[in-house]
Amino acid sequence: MRFVPLAVAGLTALALTACTAGKEAAPSLGAQPKPSGTASQALPAATLELWHGFSTDAEVKAFEDAIAGFNKKFPQIKVNATKGVQDDQITQSIRGGKAPDVAASFTTDNVAQWCRSGSFQDLTPVIKQDGIDLTVLPEVSRTYTEFEGKRCTMPLLADAYGLYYNKALMKGEQPPKTLSELTALTKKLTVRDANGDIKVAGFVPSFQYYENSPSHMGPMVGATWYNPDGTSAIGSDPAWKQLLTWQKELVDWYGYDKLEKFRKSLGDEWSAEHPFFKGKVAMILDGEWRNAMIAGDPKAKDMDYGTAPLPVADDKPDLYGSGFTAGTVIGVPKGAKHPQHAWELVKHLTTDTGSLVTLSNALRNVPTTKAAMESPDLAEDANFRTFLDIFAHPKTSTLPANVNSVFNQEALSTFLARWEKGAVTDLDAGLKSVDKQIDDKLKLSGG
């Protein structure tokens, strides 16, 4: 894939929020954009401000290495990278007229709001004029980087979610492919003491356990979040009821109080005390980055474990091999001082195979182009390959962009905590109540 200059097109941005009066033009991404081969000669010297959320020494170095590749193409462009920046800081900087030239976010939750408000500039014109073929990206990554026809971000590495299993605890059992197989194996592998307390859990079904969020587990049954008009589909999609019914039966088998006692006794998810490392849980739902955490932990690195796609609903075998994905996104905020230079940096970080492979090898996240996933320079083994395959699976899904994404997830998660506790007597009515909360919030947000 190379870039071909097409018709000149600039970027414009809407006012920052719906409550801000009027419209304000954002800087153009270049009056005469050039193809990659000559752009380094066409652009004047500049210093770019790049904000990102990476914070550890290894993460920061990986980003610096990727930027070094950009500097070889554009030696006249200096990049000042600021680490550990969160979304609210990015948003506030834009509102205050002090936006960086480029900003990266760990989450897709704010993409819809950034695209709709014009906080991040629509990249569609420059993508077209540079001849970038977006089909090099899996469809799912294209969906979580745009909203309402505006592509205001590009994907920069991805997370994919699958099943990790401790081979010693599995005792020769194969990873389950269906929910019924997961239930049976969970019961077989669970160990209790004389009082019935859980010593080893086959699988923890609680939605409050680490990565067991509804967004991560929903793809196991093909659950949908929204109707075509943007209203909530949680109460009308039977897949949610299917997932919750299965989950509650397994919670009840453990005993809610026993399960909660066990869950609350477990170590921190981000420490060496993770229960999977300690042999306290045989199977877990987790992201591809857990491979790197296992390899980096002196006490866990020799653990014999495997990875597989998540089990799926028994009546939906075509879903097997897929899962949930989201990832880091990057774009050019409104008010960037050097938008053309910024676009060249975004383009390099998100489409250059060498850059993506460098980042993936260092951070152990999934690279987001097909060329990078197939690169012979990509460091992989069987356990990491699982997540590359999940990410590329045609039925892998994500949480669709929504202006109230965080609120909607919290509304459902709050309900699920009550559900698994046994405080919900009517599941259908409860899910409809979640719909109402989400739809009422949507109306307040202007649809």
Short mmCIF file of C-alpha atoms in Angstrom, two decimals:
data_model
loop_
_atom_site.label_atom_id
_atom_site.label_comp_id
_atom_site.label_asym_id
_atom_site.label_seq_id
_atom_site.Cartn_x
_atom_site.Cartn_y
_atom_site.Cartn_z
CA MET A 1 0.00 0.00 0.00
CA ARG A 2 1.34 3.38 -1.02
CA PHE A 3 -0.24 6.81 -1.05
CA VAL A 4 -1.36 8.65 -4.16
CA PRO A 5 -2.18 12.39 -4.09
CA LEU A 6 -5.73 13.11 -5.08
CA ALA A 7 -7.83 16.23 -5.02
CA VAL A 8 -6.95 18.82 -2.45
CA ALA A 9 -9.20 18.71 0.60
CA GLY A 10 -8.95 20.40 3.97
CA LEU A 11 -10.43 19.48 7.32
CA THR A 12 -13.03 21.47 9.13
CA ALA A 13 -14.31 20.92 12.63
CA LEU A 14 -17.58 21.77 14.31
CA ALA A 15 -17.79 23.67 17.55
CA LEU A 16 -16.52 21.72 20.52
CA THR A 17 -19.83 20.95 22.20
CA ALA A 18 -23.50 21.24 21.39
CA CYS A 19 -23.80 24.03 23.93
CA THR A 20 -21.11 26.14 22.23
CA ALA A 21 -22.60 28.69 19.89
CA GLY A 22 -21.56 28.92 16.29
CA LYS A 23 -19.00 27.03 14.25
CA GLU A 24 -15.28 27.44 14.08
CA ALA A 25 -13.07 26.28 11.23
CA ALA A 26 -10.24 23.97 12.20
CA PRO A 27 -6.84 24.29 10.54
CA SER A 28 -6.55 22.64 7.13
CA LEU A 29 -4.52 19.45 6.96
CA GLY A 30 -2.46 20.97 4.21
CA ALA A 31 -3.26 22.95 1.08
CA GLN A 32 -1.12 20.74 -1.14
CA PRO A 33 -0.62 17.32 0.42
CA LYS A 34 2.13 15.24 -1.10
CA PRO A 35 2.59 11.50 -1.50
CA SER A 36 4.91 9.85 1.03
CA GLY A 37 7.87 9.88 -1.34
CA THR A 38 8.07 13.68 -1.54
CA ALA A 39 6.27 14.86 1.57
CA SER A 40 9.51 15.13 3.55
CA GLN A 41 10.73 17.72 1.07
CA ALA A 42 7.42 19.60 0.95
CA LEU A 43 6.82 20.12 4.65
CA PRO A 44 8.69 22.87 6.50
CA ALA A 45 10.40 22.24 9.82
CA ALA A 46 8.10 22.03 12.82
CA THR A 47 7.83 20.67 16.33
CA LEU A 48 4.83 18.46 17.07
CA GLU A 49 3.25 17.91 20.47
CA LEU A 50 2.08 14.30 20.87
CA TRP A 51 0.10 13.20 23.91
CA HIS A 52 -0.41 9.53 24.75
CA GLY A 53 -1.44 7.39 27.70
CA PHE A 54 1.55 5.03 27.83
CA SER A 55 3.49 5.41 31.05
CA THR A 56 5.86 2.54 31.84
CA ASP A 57 9.47 2.73 30.73
CA ALA A 58 9.00 -0.10 28.21
CA GLU A 59 5.87 1.50 26.75
CA VAL A 60 7.46 4.92 26.44
CA LYS A 61 10.57 3.47 24.78
CA ALA A 62 8.41 1.56 22.28
CA PHE A 63 6.65 4.78 21.34
CA GLU A 64 9.98 6.57 20.98
CA ASP A 65 11.25 3.79 18.70
CA ALA A 66 8.18 4.13 16.48
CA ILE A 67 8.65 7.90 16.35
CA ALA A 68 12.29 7.37 15.39
CA GLY A 69 11.08 5.63 12.24
CA PHE A 70 8.96 8.68 11.46
CA ASN A 71 11.97 10.96 11.96
CA LYS A 72 13.88 9.08 9.29
CA LYS A 73 11.18 10.07 6.79
CA PHE A 74 10.79 13.59 8.17
CA PRO A 75 14.09 14.67 9.75
CA GLN A 76 12.89 18.27 9.88
CA ILE A 77 9.96 17.38 12.18
CA LYS A 78 10.65 17.08 15.90
CA VAL A 79 8.15 15.22 18.07
CA ASN A 80 7.76 16.04 21.76
CA ALA A 81 5.88 13.14 23.34
CA THR A 82 4.06 13.55 26.66
CA LYS A 83 3.25 10.30 28.46
CA GLY A 84 0.46 9.25 30.81
CA VAL A 85 -2.21 11.60 29.42
CA GLN A 86 -5.85 10.68 30.02
CA ASP A 87 -8.93 11.45 27.92
CA ASP A 88 -10.27 14.18 30.18
CA GLN A 89 -6.95 16.03 29.88
CA ILE A 90 -7.16 15.83 26.10
CA THR A 91 -10.74 17.11 26.05
CA GLN A 92 -9.97 19.96 28.45
CA SER A 93 -6.94 21.03 26.41
CA ILE A 94 -9.09 21.28 23.29
CA ARG A 95 -11.74 23.28 25.09
CA GLY A 96 -9.06 25.58 26.46
CA GLY A 97 -7.51 26.17 23.04
CA LYS A 98 -4.28 24.43 24.01
CA ALA A 99 -4.63 21.15 22.13
CA PRO A 100 -1.64 19.02 21.19
CA ASP A 101 -1.01 18.33 17.51
CA VAL A 102 -1.63 14.60 17.95
CA ALA A 103 -3.42 12.74 20.74
CA ALA A 104 -3.79 9.01 21.44
CA SER A 105 -6.32 7.37 23.74
CA PHE A 106 -6.42 3.90 25.27
CA THR A 107 -10.19 3.73 25.00
CA THR A 108 -12.79 4.09 22.26
CA ASP A 109 -15.42 5.38 24.69
CA ASN A 110 -14.98 9.03 23.68
CA VAL A 111 -14.65 8.58 19.91
CA ALA A 112 -18.33 9.31 19.24
CA GLN A 113 -18.29 12.54 21.22
CA TRP A 114 -15.00 13.65 19.71
CA CYS A 115 -16.23 12.99 16.19
CA ARG A 116 -19.65 14.57 16.65
CA SER A 117 -18.37 17.72 18.34
CA GLY A 118 -15.41 18.23 16.02
CA SER A 119 -12.98 17.98 18.94
CA PHE A 120 -10.96 15.68 16.71
CA GLN A 121 -10.77 16.56 13.02
CA ASP A 122 -12.39 14.37 10.38
CA LEU A 123 -9.56 12.54 8.61
CA THR A 124 -11.69 11.31 5.70
CA PRO A 125 -10.51 13.95 3.19
CA VAL A 126 -6.80 13.35 3.76
CA ILE A 127 -7.24 9.59 3.83
CA LYS A 128 -8.81 9.86 0.37
CA GLN A 129 -6.33 12.34 -1.02
CA ASP A 130 -3.40 10.17 0.13
CA GLY A 131 -4.97 7.10 -1.44
CA ILE A 132 -5.08 5.06 1.76
CA ASP A 133 -7.01 1.82 1.33
CA LEU A 134 -8.84 1.29 4.63
CA THR A 135 -9.57 -2.33 3.77
CA VAL A 136 -6.07 -3.06 5.10
CA LEU A 137 -7.79 -2.68 8.48
CA PRO A 138 -10.22 -5.34 9.71
CA GLU A 139 -13.77 -4.01 9.47
CA VAL A 140 -14.28 -4.04 13.23
CA SER A 141 -11.38 -1.60 13.80
CA ARG A 142 -12.85 0.71 11.20
CA THR A 143 -16.14 0.82 13.09
CA TYR A 144 -14.72 1.89 16.44
CA THR A 145 -12.68 4.75 14.98
CA GLU A 146 -15.54 6.66 13.34
CA PHE A 147 -19.00 7.98 14.16
CA GLU A 148 -21.84 9.32 12.03
CA GLY A 149 -19.72 9.16 8.90
CA LYS A 150 -16.75 11.01 10.40
CA ARG A 151 -13.46 9.16 10.82
CA CYS A 152 -11.86 11.36 13.44
CA THR A 153 -9.41 8.74 14.68
CA MET A 154 -7.33 5.88 13.32
CA PRO A 155 -6.64 2.56 15.11
CA LEU A 156 -3.21 2.23 16.72
CA LEU A 157 -2.82 -1.33 18.05
CA ALA A 158 -5.75 -3.34 19.33
CA ASP A 159 -6.84 -5.52 22.22
CA ALA A 160 -8.55 -8.84 21.55
CA TYR A 161 -10.13 -11.00 24.24
CA GLY A 162 -9.98 -14.76 24.57
CA LEU A 163 -9.65 -17.61 27.05
CA TYR A 164 -6.52 -18.39 29.07
CA TYR A 165 -6.25 -21.79 30.72
CA ASN A 166 -3.79 -23.32 33.16
CA LYS A 167 -2.78 -26.67 31.64
CA ALA A 168 -1.83 -28.22 34.98
CA LEU A 169 -5.24 -27.40 36.45
CA MET A 170 -7.01 -28.54 33.27
CA LYS A 171 -5.61 -32.08 33.79
CA GLY A 172 -5.64 -32.92 30.10
CA GLU A 173 -9.03 -31.34 29.36
CA GLN A 174 -9.34 -29.30 26.16
CA PRO A 175 -10.52 -25.70 26.32
CA PRO A 176 -14.31 -25.44 26.04
CA LYS A 177 -15.92 -24.22 22.84
CA THR A 178 -19.50 -23.78 24.06
CA LEU A 179 -21.13 -22.31 27.15
CA SER A 180 -22.41 -25.75 28.20
CA GLU A 181 -18.88 -27.13 27.91
CA LEU A 182 -17.60 -24.19 29.98
CA THR A 183 -20.18 -24.88 32.66
CA ALA A 184 -19.36 -28.59 32.83
CA LEU A 185 -15.62 -27.98 32.93
CA THR A 186 -15.97 -25.24 35.53
CA LYS A 187 -17.78 -27.63 37.83
CA LYS A 188 -15.26 -30.39 37.19
CA LEU A 189 -12.21 -28.23 37.91
CA THR A 190 -13.54 -26.31 40.92
CA VAL A 191 -12.09 -27.36 44.28
CA ARG A 192 -13.80 -26.60 47.59
CA ASP A 193 -12.72 -27.10 51.19
CA ALA A 194 -14.68 -28.92 53.88
CA ASN A 195 -16.82 -25.83 54.51
CA GLY A 196 -17.74 -25.51 50.86
CA ASP A 197 -15.53 -22.45 50.38
CA ILE A 198 -13.84 -22.19 47.01
CA LYS A 199 -10.13 -23.02 46.95
CA VAL A 200 -9.76 -23.21 43.16
CA ALA A 201 -12.37 -21.92 40.71
CA GLY A 202 -12.73 -23.50 37.32
CA PHE A 203 -14.01 -20.20 35.94
CA VAL A 204 -15.35 -17.13 37.74
CA PRO A 205 -18.69 -16.13 36.13
CA SER A 206 -19.19 -12.88 38.05
CA PHE A 207 -19.52 -9.73 35.94
CA GLN A 208 -17.60 -8.00 38.73
CA TYR A 209 -14.50 -10.13 38.20
CA TYR A 210 -11.64 -8.32 36.46
CA GLU A 211 -12.19 -8.43 32.68
CA ASN A 212 -15.69 -9.99 32.79
CA SER A 213 -17.44 -6.83 31.65
CA PRO A 214 -20.67 -7.11 29.63
CA SER A 215 -18.88 -5.66 26.60
CA HIS A 216 -16.26 -8.43 26.75
CA MET A 217 -18.74 -11.26 27.41
CA GLY A 218 -21.53 -10.12 25.10
CA PRO A 219 -19.81 -11.47 21.94
CA MET A 220 -20.00 -14.99 23.41
CA VAL A 221 -23.69 -14.97 22.53
CA GLY A 222 -23.66 -12.36 19.76
CA ALA A 223 -25.42 -9.75 21.89
CA THR A 224 -26.09 -6.31 20.42
CA TRP A 225 -26.09 -3.02 22.28
CA TYR A 226 -28.04 -0.70 20.01
CA ASN A 227 -30.82 -0.65 17.44
CA PRO A 228 -30.16 1.03 14.06
CA ASP A 229 -31.67 4.26 15.41
CA GLY A 230 -29.22 4.34 18.33
CA THR A 231 -31.69 3.29 21.01
CA SER A 232 -30.85 0.48 23.40
CA ALA A 233 -31.35 -3.11 22.16
CA ILE A 234 -30.45 -4.74 25.49
CA GLY A 235 -34.03 -5.44 26.49
CA SER A 236 -35.16 -6.69 23.08
CA ASP A 237 -32.17 -8.78 21.99
CA PRO A 238 -32.74 -12.31 23.36
CA ALA A 239 -28.99 -12.90 23.36
CA TRP A 240 -28.59 -10.80 26.52
CA LYS A 241 -31.17 -12.88 28.33
CA GLN A 242 -29.41 -16.03 27.09
CA LEU A 243 -26.07 -14.82 28.47
CA LEU A 244 -27.49 -13.72 31.81
CA THR A 245 -29.48 -16.89 32.31
CA TRP A 246 -26.39 -19.02 31.72
CA GLN A 247 -24.26 -16.81 33.94
CA LYS A 248 -26.73 -16.77 36.86
CA GLU A 249 -27.09 -20.55 36.83
CA LEU A 250 -23.33 -20.88 37.26
CA VAL A 251 -23.25 -18.21 39.97
CA ASP A 252 -25.99 -20.05 41.82
CA TRP A 253 -24.10 -23.35 41.50
CA TYR A 254 -21.16 -21.75 43.30
CA GLY A 255 -23.43 -19.93 45.71
CA TYR A 256 -23.35 -16.15 45.40
CA ASP A 257 -21.95 -15.59 48.90
CA LYS A 258 -19.26 -18.23 48.42
CA LEU A 259 -18.32 -16.76 45.05
CA GLU A 260 -18.15 -13.23 46.40
CA LYS A 261 -16.02 -14.36 49.35
CA PHE A 262 -13.61 -16.01 46.91
CA ARG A 263 -13.59 -13.08 44.47
CA LYS A 264 -12.85 -10.54 47.18
CA SER A 265 -9.98 -12.65 48.51
CA LEU A 266 -8.12 -12.58 45.21
CA GLY A 267 -5.05 -10.49 44.42
CA ASP A 268 -4.84 -7.38 42.32
CA GLU A 269 -5.41 -7.89 38.59
CA TRP A 270 -2.30 -5.91 37.67
CA SER A 271 0.10 -7.48 40.16
CA ALA A 272 2.02 -10.71 40.64
CA GLU A 273 -0.86 -11.77 42.92
CA HIS A 274 -3.22 -12.33 39.99
CA PRO A 275 -5.15 -15.54 40.80
CA PHE A 276 -4.37 -17.06 37.40
CA PHE A 277 -0.66 -16.69 38.20
CA LYS A 278 -1.25 -18.26 41.60
CA GLY A 279 -3.18 -21.28 40.32
CA LYS A 280 -6.43 -20.21 41.99
CA VAL A 281 -8.46 -19.97 38.77
CA ALA A 282 -8.17 -22.52 35.95
CA MET A 283 -9.71 -20.47 33.12
CA ILE A 284 -10.04 -16.71 32.68
CA LEU A 285 -11.32 -14.23 30.11
CA ASP A 286 -8.52 -11.81 29.32
CA GLY A 287 -6.78 -9.72 26.68
CA GLU A 288 -3.73 -10.51 24.59
CA TRP A 289 -1.53 -8.33 26.80
CA ARG A 290 -1.76 -10.90 29.61
CA ASN A 291 0.79 -12.96 27.67
CA ALA A 292 3.38 -10.26 28.21
CA MET A 293 2.48 -9.92 31.89
CA ILE A 294 2.94 -13.65 32.39
CA ALA A 295 6.28 -13.60 30.58
CA GLY A 296 7.42 -10.62 32.63
CA ASP A 297 6.55 -12.07 36.03
CA PRO A 298 9.42 -14.11 37.53
CA LYS A 299 7.00 -16.40 39.37
CA ALA A 300 4.55 -16.86 36.51
CA LYS A 301 6.77 -16.99 33.43
CA ASP A 302 7.30 -20.77 33.68
CA MET A 303 3.58 -21.52 34.02
CA ASP A 304 2.31 -23.99 31.43
CA TYR A 305 -0.75 -22.32 29.96
CA GLY A 306 -2.66 -22.08 26.72
CA THR A 307 -5.00 -19.66 24.98
CA ALA A 308 -8.14 -20.19 22.91
CA PRO A 309 -11.14 -18.24 21.66
CA LEU A 310 -13.92 -17.69 24.18
CA PRO A 311 -16.68 -20.31 24.37
CA VAL A 312 -19.88 -19.31 22.59
CA ALA A 313 -23.58 -20.04 22.81
CA ASP A 314 -24.35 -23.68 21.95
CA ASP A 315 -26.83 -22.63 19.26
CA LYS A 316 -24.36 -20.18 17.63
CA PRO A 317 -21.28 -22.27 16.74
CA ASP A 318 -20.40 -19.88 13.90
CA LEU A 319 -19.33 -17.36 16.53
CA TYR A 320 -16.50 -19.58 17.75
CA GLY A 321 -13.13 -18.04 16.97
CA SER A 322 -14.44 -14.50 17.33
CA GLY A 323 -14.46 -12.26 20.37
CA PHE A 324 -14.41 -8.68 21.58
CA THR A 325 -11.93 -6.10 20.38
CA ALA A 326 -11.16 -2.43 20.93
CA GLY A 327 -7.92 -0.55 21.12
CA THR A 328 -5.82 2.56 21.15
CA VAL A 329 -6.99 5.32 18.83
CA ILE A 330 -5.08 8.36 17.60
CA GLY A 331 -6.04 11.54 15.79
CA VAL A 332 -5.51 15.24 15.19
CA PRO A 333 -7.37 17.45 17.70
CA LYS A 334 -9.11 20.65 16.78
CA GLY A 335 -6.68 23.53 17.13
CA ALA A 336 -3.55 21.55 16.27
CA LYS A 337 -0.80 24.04 15.38
CA HIS A 338 0.67 21.84 12.65
CA PRO A 339 -2.20 19.72 11.29
CA GLN A 340 -0.48 18.63 8.07
CA HIS A 341 2.61 17.49 9.96
CA ALA A 342 0.34 15.87 12.53
CA TRP A 343 -1.46 13.89 9.85
CA GLU A 344 1.83 12.59 8.51
CA LEU A 345 2.70 11.33 12.01
CA VAL A 346 -0.72 9.72 12.49
CA LYS A 347 -0.46 8.12 9.05
CA HIS A 348 2.99 6.73 9.81
CA LEU A 349 2.08 5.31 13.22
CA THR A 350 -1.12 3.67 11.98
CA THR A 351 -0.24 2.43 8.49
CA ASP A 352 3.51 1.87 8.39
CA THR A 353 4.15 -1.85 8.85
CA GLY A 354 7.53 -1.41 10.50
CA SER A 355 6.14 1.08 13.01
CA LEU A 356 3.20 -1.14 13.94
CA VAL A 357 5.41 -4.21 14.29
CA THR A 358 7.84 -2.26 16.48
CA LEU A 359 5.00 -1.19 18.78
CA SER A 360 3.39 -4.62 18.85
CA ASN A 361 6.62 -6.43 19.63
CA ALA A 362 7.34 -4.07 22.51
CA LEU A 363 3.84 -3.67 23.93
CA ARG A 364 2.44 -7.08 22.95
CA ASN A 365 -0.78 -5.63 21.60
CA VAL A 366 -2.31 -6.72 18.31
CA PRO A 367 -1.11 -4.69 15.28
CA THR A 368 -4.03 -3.23 13.37
CA THR A 369 -3.18 -3.76 9.70
CA LYS A 370 -3.21 -7.03 7.83
CA ALA A 371 0.37 -6.46 6.61
CA ALA A 372 1.64 -5.98 10.15
CA MET A 373 -0.23 -9.05 11.41
CA GLU A 374 1.40 -11.12 8.66
CA SER A 375 4.87 -9.57 8.92
CA PRO A 376 7.73 -12.06 9.44
CA ASP A 377 9.21 -9.53 11.88
CA LEU A 378 6.21 -9.80 14.21
CA ALA A 379 7.16 -11.68 17.37
CA GLU A 380 4.56 -14.33 18.04
CA ASP A 381 3.99 -17.77 19.47
CA ALA A 382 0.92 -20.00 19.63
CA ASN A 383 -0.54 -18.14 22.62
CA PHE A 384 -0.23 -14.74 20.93
CA ARG A 385 -1.38 -16.07 17.55
CA THR A 386 -4.74 -16.90 19.13
CA PHE A 387 -5.45 -13.20 19.55
CA LEU A 388 -4.28 -12.26 16.07
CA ASP A 389 -6.80 -14.78 14.74
CA ILE A 390 -9.56 -13.49 17.03
CA PHE A 391 -8.94 -9.91 15.90
CA ALA A 392 -9.07 -10.92 12.24
CA HIS A 393 -12.19 -13.10 12.61
CA PRO A 394 -15.12 -11.69 10.56
CA LYS A 395 -17.55 -12.04 13.46
CA THR A 396 -15.34 -10.35 16.06
CA SER A 397 -17.25 -7.37 17.41
CA THR A 398 -16.76 -4.24 19.45
CA LEU A 399 -18.82 -1.85 21.52
CA PRO A 400 -20.37 0.46 18.92
CA ALA A 401 -19.48 4.13 19.22
CA ASN A 402 -22.03 6.10 21.23
CA VAL A 403 -21.98 9.58 22.71
CA ASN A 404 -23.02 8.10 26.08
CA SER A 405 -20.80 5.03 25.95
CA VAL A 406 -19.49 5.21 29.52
CA PHE A 407 -22.93 5.93 30.99
CA ASN A 408 -24.53 3.08 29.05
CA GLN A 409 -21.93 0.55 30.16
CA GLU A 410 -22.26 1.66 33.76
CA ALA A 411 -26.06 1.39 33.62
CA LEU A 412 -25.87 -2.20 32.44
CA SER A 413 -23.05 -3.15 34.83
CA THR A 414 -24.99 -1.75 37.80
CA PHE A 415 -27.98 -3.86 36.82
CA LEU A 416 -25.84 -6.97 36.37
CA ALA A 417 -24.41 -6.63 39.87
CA ARG A 418 -27.96 -6.72 41.22
CA TRP A 419 -28.87 -9.57 38.88
CA GLU A 420 -26.14 -11.96 39.95
CA LYS A 421 -26.81 -11.15 43.59
CA GLY A 422 -30.38 -12.36 43.16
CA ALA A 423 -31.98 -8.94 43.70
CA VAL A 424 -33.79 -8.99 40.34
CA THR A 425 -37.01 -10.98 40.20
CA ASP A 426 -38.03 -10.18 36.63
CA LEU A 427 -35.17 -10.30 34.13
CA ASP A 428 -37.21 -9.03 31.19
CA ALA A 429 -38.47 -6.03 33.12
CA GLY A 430 -34.99 -5.36 34.47
CA LEU A 431 -33.43 -5.28 31.02
CA LYS A 432 -36.19 -2.99 29.82
CA SER A 433 -35.36 -0.65 32.70
CA VAL A 434 -31.78 -0.51 31.45
CA ASP A 435 -33.13 0.35 27.99
CA LYS A 436 -35.09 3.23 29.49
CA GLN A 437 -32.05 4.66 31.29
CA ILE A 438 -29.99 4.52 28.11
CA ASP A 439 -32.72 5.92 25.89
CA ASP A 440 -33.57 8.74 28.31
CA LYS A 441 -29.92 9.74 28.39
CA LEU A 442 -29.82 9.63 24.59
CA LYS A 443 -32.72 12.07 24.37
CA LEU A 444 -30.95 14.46 26.73
CA SER A 445 -27.86 14.23 24.51
CA GLY A 446 -29.78 15.21 21.41
CA GLY A 447 -30.20 11.71 19.95
#
